[in-house]
Amino acid sequence: MKFGIVFANTGFAATPEGAASLGQIAEEAGFESLWTVEHVIVPAGYESQYPYSPTGKMPGSEDNPIPDPLIWLTWVAANTRTINLATGILILPQRNPIVLSKEVATLDVLSGGRAILGVGVGWLKEEFDAIGVDFDDRGAITDEYMEALRELWTAEEPTFKGRWTSFDRAKMYPKPAQSGGVPLHVGGHSKAAARRAGRLGDGFFPAKGSLEELSTLFEVARSTATEAGRDPSAIEMTCGGAMDVEGVKKYADIGADRLVVPAFGRDAESYKQMLGGFGENVISKLG
């Protein structure tokens, strides 16, 4: 079992010293990856329903800092040695895939092959409206952009023709350090997200769900992979929900490959206490 940290670029870790501290302390405690969240803007008084809270609102206030995930991860890469650097998630349909391919490939090269690109379709319609992307097309855009990213990362002369992006013999260098390109993990708690992971992803990261619900979603992703002629066992399953050894074992039993925990600390000392304790009480016994 692998262990990661989610909401990594929030709270104290949104500061330069906090980001470096979190990365270094997590590495020392035995965590394998950091997973960032993303919003370019949060429109004041938004009415879209945040799907991961019964209130329909994100935790904290609308003006809590959420640093750009790729720049934040680059800063952490420079202050760490081994921990993997993941977006969990980046809102893919809001990004230009050609520019993004260069940004993520550069992060992967500079970090020595530690990047993971977790992508999702997003939920905040007001943000899409401000950026100028059609909210209703976000699923189809995500599928197309995932394919375009793979082409840009792996082909010598990338060529792609889609509805939202097209390019011909578009040499893009540097290529990612990882053979086959940066792993693409699909976030989302719906069956549509699970099917997207099965068709196109290297991993699946449902952000919520009971053990039974997650087991069903994992099976949807694997069966879709089989239907698409892909190896279902190669899709890495990530989820949260356990803070002790027995809890982690239950998630392992349904096929989870990685468990993530939040790191909400006020300072470096609180990170040491929380992450160090988890490392000693859980990771050292199961990692």
Short mmCIF file of C-alpha atoms in Angstrom, two decimals:
data_model
loop_
_atom_site.label_atom_id
_atom_site.label_comp_id
_atom_site.label_asym_id
_atom_site.label_seq_id
_atom_site.Cartn_x
_atom_site.Cartn_y
_atom_site.Cartn_z
CA MET A 1 0.00 0.00 0.00
CA LYS A 2 1.17 3.50 -0.86
CA PHE A 3 0.33 6.55 1.22
CA GLY A 4 -0.20 10.12 0.08
CA ILE A 5 -1.30 13.50 1.37
CA VAL A 6 -4.28 15.35 -0.12
CA PHE A 7 -5.15 19.07 0.01
CA ALA A 8 -1.39 19.50 0.06
CA ASN A 9 -1.27 23.09 -1.22
CA THR A 10 -3.68 24.57 1.33
CA GLY A 11 -3.43 26.18 4.76
CA PHE A 12 0.09 26.68 6.09
CA ALA A 13 1.42 24.79 3.04
CA ALA A 14 0.21 27.63 0.80
CA THR A 15 3.21 29.60 2.08
CA PRO A 16 6.81 29.05 0.84
CA GLU A 17 8.05 27.79 4.21
CA GLY A 18 4.93 25.68 4.75
CA ALA A 19 5.17 24.01 1.35
CA ALA A 20 8.82 23.10 1.86
CA SER A 21 8.14 21.88 5.41
CA LEU A 22 5.22 19.71 4.35
CA GLY A 23 7.20 18.06 1.57
CA GLN A 24 10.23 17.36 3.73
CA ILE A 25 8.26 16.13 6.75
CA ALA A 26 6.02 13.93 4.59
CA GLU A 27 9.06 12.42 2.92
CA GLU A 28 10.68 11.65 6.27
CA ALA A 29 7.46 10.09 7.58
CA GLY A 30 7.31 7.66 4.65
CA PHE A 31 4.62 9.21 2.50
CA GLU A 32 4.99 8.47 -1.21
CA SER A 33 3.09 11.39 -2.76
CA LEU A 34 1.57 14.85 -2.31
CA TRP A 35 -1.75 15.68 -4.03
CA THR A 36 -2.74 19.29 -4.73
CA VAL A 37 -6.15 20.86 -5.31
CA GLU A 38 -7.01 23.59 -7.81
CA HIS A 39 -9.25 26.58 -8.42
CA VAL A 40 -8.04 29.46 -10.56
CA ILE A 41 -10.76 31.66 -9.09
CA VAL A 42 -13.67 31.18 -6.69
CA PRO A 43 -16.46 33.56 -7.71
CA ALA A 44 -17.93 35.29 -4.66
CA GLY A 45 -21.31 33.90 -3.66
CA TYR A 46 -21.10 30.95 -6.08
CA GLU A 47 -24.26 28.85 -6.36
CA SER A 48 -22.78 25.64 -7.83
CA GLN A 49 -22.96 22.75 -5.38
CA TYR A 50 -19.63 21.52 -4.05
CA PRO A 51 -20.10 17.72 -4.23
CA TYR A 52 -17.91 16.75 -1.27
CA SER A 53 -19.75 18.52 1.55
CA PRO A 54 -23.38 18.32 2.75
CA THR A 55 -23.43 22.13 2.85
CA GLY A 56 -22.69 22.40 -0.86
CA LYS A 57 -19.81 24.76 -0.05
CA MET A 58 -16.04 24.24 -0.03
CA PRO A 59 -14.33 24.14 3.38
CA GLY A 60 -13.05 27.50 4.57
CA SER A 61 -13.76 30.91 3.11
CA GLU A 62 -13.84 31.95 -0.54
CA ASP A 63 -10.60 33.90 -0.09
CA ASN A 64 -8.47 31.07 1.29
CA PRO A 65 -5.29 30.88 -0.85
CA ILE A 66 -5.09 27.99 -3.35
CA PRO A 67 -1.71 28.28 -5.10
CA ASP A 68 -1.37 27.12 -8.69
CA PRO A 69 -0.69 23.39 -8.33
CA LEU A 70 2.09 23.07 -10.92
CA ILE A 71 4.09 26.03 -9.63
CA TRP A 72 3.57 24.84 -6.05
CA LEU A 73 4.74 21.33 -6.94
CA THR A 74 7.83 22.72 -8.65
CA TRP A 75 8.74 24.60 -5.47
CA VAL A 76 8.25 21.42 -3.43
CA ALA A 77 10.29 19.41 -5.95
CA ALA A 78 13.23 21.74 -5.35
CA ASN A 79 12.93 21.17 -1.59
CA THR A 80 12.54 17.37 -1.60
CA ARG A 81 14.27 14.32 -3.05
CA THR A 82 11.91 11.38 -3.52
CA ILE A 83 8.26 12.19 -2.89
CA ASN A 84 5.96 12.08 -5.93
CA LEU A 85 4.28 15.30 -7.02
CA ALA A 86 0.63 14.90 -7.96
CA THR A 87 -2.33 17.05 -8.83
CA GLY A 88 -5.43 15.77 -7.13
CA ILE A 89 -6.94 17.21 -9.15
CA LEU A 90 -6.15 19.69 -11.91
CA ILE A 91 -9.27 20.89 -13.77
CA LEU A 92 -8.24 19.74 -17.22
CA PRO A 93 -10.93 21.32 -19.45
CA GLN A 94 -9.92 24.77 -18.17
CA ARG A 95 -6.35 24.33 -19.45
CA ASN A 96 -4.76 24.63 -22.88
CA PRO A 97 -3.48 21.06 -23.39
CA ILE A 98 -0.48 22.08 -25.51
CA VAL A 99 0.78 24.57 -22.93
CA LEU A 100 -0.02 22.10 -20.15
CA SER A 101 1.96 19.33 -21.83
CA LYS A 102 5.08 21.52 -21.72
CA GLU A 103 4.50 22.61 -18.11
CA VAL A 104 3.99 19.08 -16.79
CA ALA A 105 6.84 17.61 -18.85
CA THR A 106 9.15 20.30 -17.47
CA LEU A 107 8.07 19.52 -13.90
CA ASP A 108 8.71 15.83 -14.53
CA VAL A 109 12.19 16.46 -15.94
CA LEU A 110 13.24 18.88 -13.20
CA SER A 111 11.95 16.57 -10.45
CA GLY A 112 13.61 13.47 -11.85
CA GLY A 113 10.41 11.75 -12.99
CA ARG A 114 8.20 12.39 -9.97
CA ALA A 115 5.13 13.99 -11.58
CA ILE A 116 1.61 12.51 -11.59
CA LEU A 117 -1.15 14.42 -13.37
CA GLY A 118 -4.49 13.85 -11.71
CA VAL A 119 -7.28 15.41 -13.75
CA GLY A 120 -10.98 16.07 -13.30
CA VAL A 121 -13.88 17.73 -15.08
CA GLY A 122 -14.63 20.32 -12.38
CA TRP A 123 -17.90 21.33 -10.71
CA LEU A 124 -17.80 25.14 -10.28
CA LYS A 125 -19.78 26.48 -13.27
CA GLU A 126 -19.15 30.11 -12.37
CA GLU A 127 -15.41 29.50 -12.68
CA PHE A 128 -15.85 27.93 -16.13
CA ASP A 129 -17.94 30.91 -17.21
CA ALA A 130 -15.23 33.35 -16.09
CA ILE A 131 -12.49 31.39 -17.89
CA GLY A 132 -14.61 31.06 -21.03
CA VAL A 133 -15.01 27.27 -21.23
CA ASP A 134 -18.38 25.62 -21.89
CA PHE A 135 -19.35 23.85 -18.67
CA ASP A 136 -21.63 21.37 -20.43
CA ASP A 137 -18.80 20.16 -22.69
CA ARG A 138 -16.28 19.61 -19.90
CA GLY A 139 -16.43 15.79 -19.95
CA ALA A 140 -15.84 15.52 -23.69
CA ILE A 141 -13.11 18.16 -23.51
CA THR A 142 -11.37 16.20 -20.75
CA ASP A 143 -11.37 13.00 -22.82
CA GLU A 144 -9.94 14.81 -25.84
CA TYR A 145 -7.27 16.63 -23.85
CA MET A 146 -6.11 13.42 -22.16
CA GLU A 147 -5.52 11.87 -25.57
CA ALA A 148 -3.76 15.01 -26.81
CA LEU A 149 -1.44 15.05 -23.78
CA ARG A 150 -0.37 11.46 -24.38
CA GLU A 151 0.35 12.23 -28.02
CA LEU A 152 2.43 15.29 -27.13
CA TRP A 153 4.42 13.42 -24.49
CA THR A 154 5.17 10.27 -26.48
CA ALA A 155 5.25 10.99 -30.22
CA GLU A 156 8.34 12.27 -31.99
CA GLU A 157 6.19 14.54 -34.17
CA PRO A 158 2.85 14.78 -32.32
CA THR A 159 -0.18 15.07 -34.57
CA PHE A 160 -3.76 15.28 -33.34
CA LYS A 161 -7.09 16.49 -34.71
CA GLY A 162 -9.94 17.06 -32.32
CA ARG A 163 -12.88 19.33 -31.75
CA TRP A 164 -11.14 21.58 -29.22
CA THR A 165 -7.46 21.13 -30.03
CA SER A 166 -5.53 20.20 -33.15
CA PHE A 167 -1.85 20.19 -34.06
CA ASP A 168 0.33 18.73 -36.81
CA ARG A 169 3.93 17.52 -36.35
CA ALA A 170 4.17 19.67 -33.21
CA LYS A 171 7.55 18.85 -31.72
CA MET A 172 7.33 19.26 -27.96
CA TYR A 173 10.51 19.02 -25.91
CA PRO A 174 11.59 18.18 -23.32
CA LYS A 175 9.64 14.95 -23.16
CA PRO A 176 8.76 13.74 -19.65
CA ALA A 177 11.48 11.86 -17.80
CA GLN A 178 9.11 8.95 -17.25
CA SER A 179 8.95 6.45 -20.08
CA GLY A 180 5.50 6.58 -21.67
CA GLY A 181 4.80 10.05 -20.34
CA VAL A 182 3.48 11.38 -17.04
CA PRO A 183 0.85 9.06 -15.48
CA LEU A 184 -2.70 10.38 -15.91
CA HIS A 185 -5.05 9.72 -12.99
CA VAL A 186 -8.75 10.47 -13.27
CA GLY A 187 -10.49 12.08 -10.32
CA GLY A 188 -14.21 11.99 -9.61
CA HIS A 189 -16.75 9.89 -7.73
CA SER A 190 -19.14 9.07 -10.59
CA LYS A 191 -19.39 6.05 -12.84
CA ALA A 192 -18.59 8.35 -15.77
CA ALA A 193 -15.27 9.18 -14.10
CA ALA A 194 -14.62 5.48 -13.45
CA ARG A 195 -15.26 4.69 -17.11
CA ARG A 196 -12.96 7.55 -18.18
CA ALA A 197 -10.24 6.07 -15.97
CA GLY A 198 -10.78 2.65 -17.52
CA ARG A 199 -10.62 3.97 -21.09
CA LEU A 200 -7.88 6.56 -20.77
CA GLY A 201 -6.27 6.67 -17.34
CA ASP A 202 -3.31 5.18 -15.55
CA GLY A 203 -5.15 5.61 -12.27
CA PHE A 204 -8.49 6.43 -10.67
CA PHE A 205 -9.00 8.70 -7.66
CA PRO A 206 -12.60 8.89 -6.41
CA ALA A 207 -12.72 11.68 -3.84
CA LYS A 208 -15.53 10.20 -1.76
CA GLY A 209 -17.57 7.05 -1.23
CA SER A 210 -18.22 4.23 1.22
CA LEU A 211 -16.28 0.99 0.95
CA GLU A 212 -19.18 -0.51 -1.00
CA GLU A 213 -19.46 2.49 -3.33
CA LEU A 214 -15.71 2.58 -3.95
CA SER A 215 -15.62 -1.15 -4.63
CA THR A 216 -18.32 -0.67 -7.28
CA LEU A 217 -16.48 2.26 -8.88
CA PHE A 218 -13.19 0.34 -8.93
CA GLU A 219 -14.95 -2.53 -10.70
CA VAL A 220 -16.49 -0.16 -13.26
CA ALA A 221 -13.02 1.23 -14.02
CA ARG A 222 -11.49 -2.23 -14.36
CA SER A 223 -14.29 -3.69 -16.48
CA THR A 224 -14.17 -0.65 -18.78
CA ALA A 225 -10.41 -1.12 -19.15
CA THR A 226 -10.98 -4.74 -20.14
CA GLU A 227 -13.59 -3.71 -22.71
CA ALA A 228 -11.11 -1.18 -24.13
CA GLY A 229 -8.42 -3.85 -24.50
CA ARG A 230 -6.35 -2.48 -21.63
CA ASP A 231 -4.87 -4.23 -18.61
CA PRO A 232 -7.29 -3.56 -15.71
CA SER A 233 -4.68 -4.44 -13.09
CA ALA A 234 -2.45 -1.62 -14.36
CA ILE A 235 -4.92 1.07 -13.23
CA GLU A 236 -3.81 2.39 -9.85
CA MET A 237 -6.63 2.99 -7.38
CA THR A 238 -6.34 5.88 -4.91
CA CYS A 239 -8.83 6.89 -2.21
CA GLY A 240 -9.09 8.27 1.31
CA GLY A 241 -11.02 7.28 4.39
CA ALA A 242 -8.74 5.43 6.81
CA MET A 243 -6.47 6.64 9.59
CA ASP A 244 -5.47 3.36 11.25
CA VAL A 245 -4.10 -0.06 10.30
CA GLU A 246 -7.42 -1.90 10.40
CA GLY A 247 -9.11 0.78 8.30
CA VAL A 248 -6.35 0.69 5.71
CA LYS A 249 -6.66 -3.10 5.43
CA LYS A 250 -10.36 -2.75 4.58
CA TYR A 251 -9.51 -0.46 1.68
CA ALA A 252 -6.76 -2.82 0.53
CA ASP A 253 -9.34 -5.62 0.46
CA ILE A 254 -11.43 -3.75 -2.14
CA GLY A 255 -8.40 -3.12 -4.33
CA ALA A 256 -7.06 0.27 -3.23
CA ASP A 257 -3.40 0.78 -4.09
CA ARG A 258 -2.94 4.11 -2.32
CA LEU A 259 -4.56 5.78 0.70
CA VAL A 260 -4.43 9.54 1.10
CA VAL A 261 -4.86 11.56 4.28
CA PRO A 262 -5.31 15.32 4.73
CA ALA A 263 -2.55 17.37 6.36
CA PHE A 264 -4.23 20.35 7.98
CA GLY A 265 -1.45 21.90 10.04
CA ARG A 266 -0.90 25.37 11.45
CA ASP A 267 2.87 25.08 11.38
CA ALA A 268 5.76 22.67 10.81
CA GLU A 269 5.45 21.24 14.31
CA SER A 270 1.83 20.22 13.77
CA TYR A 271 2.85 18.54 10.50
CA LYS A 272 5.53 16.61 12.38
CA GLN A 273 3.07 15.43 15.00
CA MET A 274 0.32 14.39 12.60
CA LEU A 275 2.39 12.96 9.75
CA GLY A 276 5.07 11.50 12.00
CA GLY A 277 2.42 9.76 14.08
CA PHE A 278 0.74 8.33 11.00
CA GLY A 279 4.09 7.20 9.66
CA GLU A 280 4.96 5.42 12.89
CA ASN A 281 1.53 3.93 13.60
CA VAL A 282 0.40 3.04 10.08
CA ILE A 283 2.96 3.41 7.28
CA SER A 284 5.75 1.59 9.08
CA LYS A 285 3.39 -1.36 9.63
CA LEU A 286 1.81 -1.49 6.17
CA GLY A 287 3.86 0.55 3.71
#
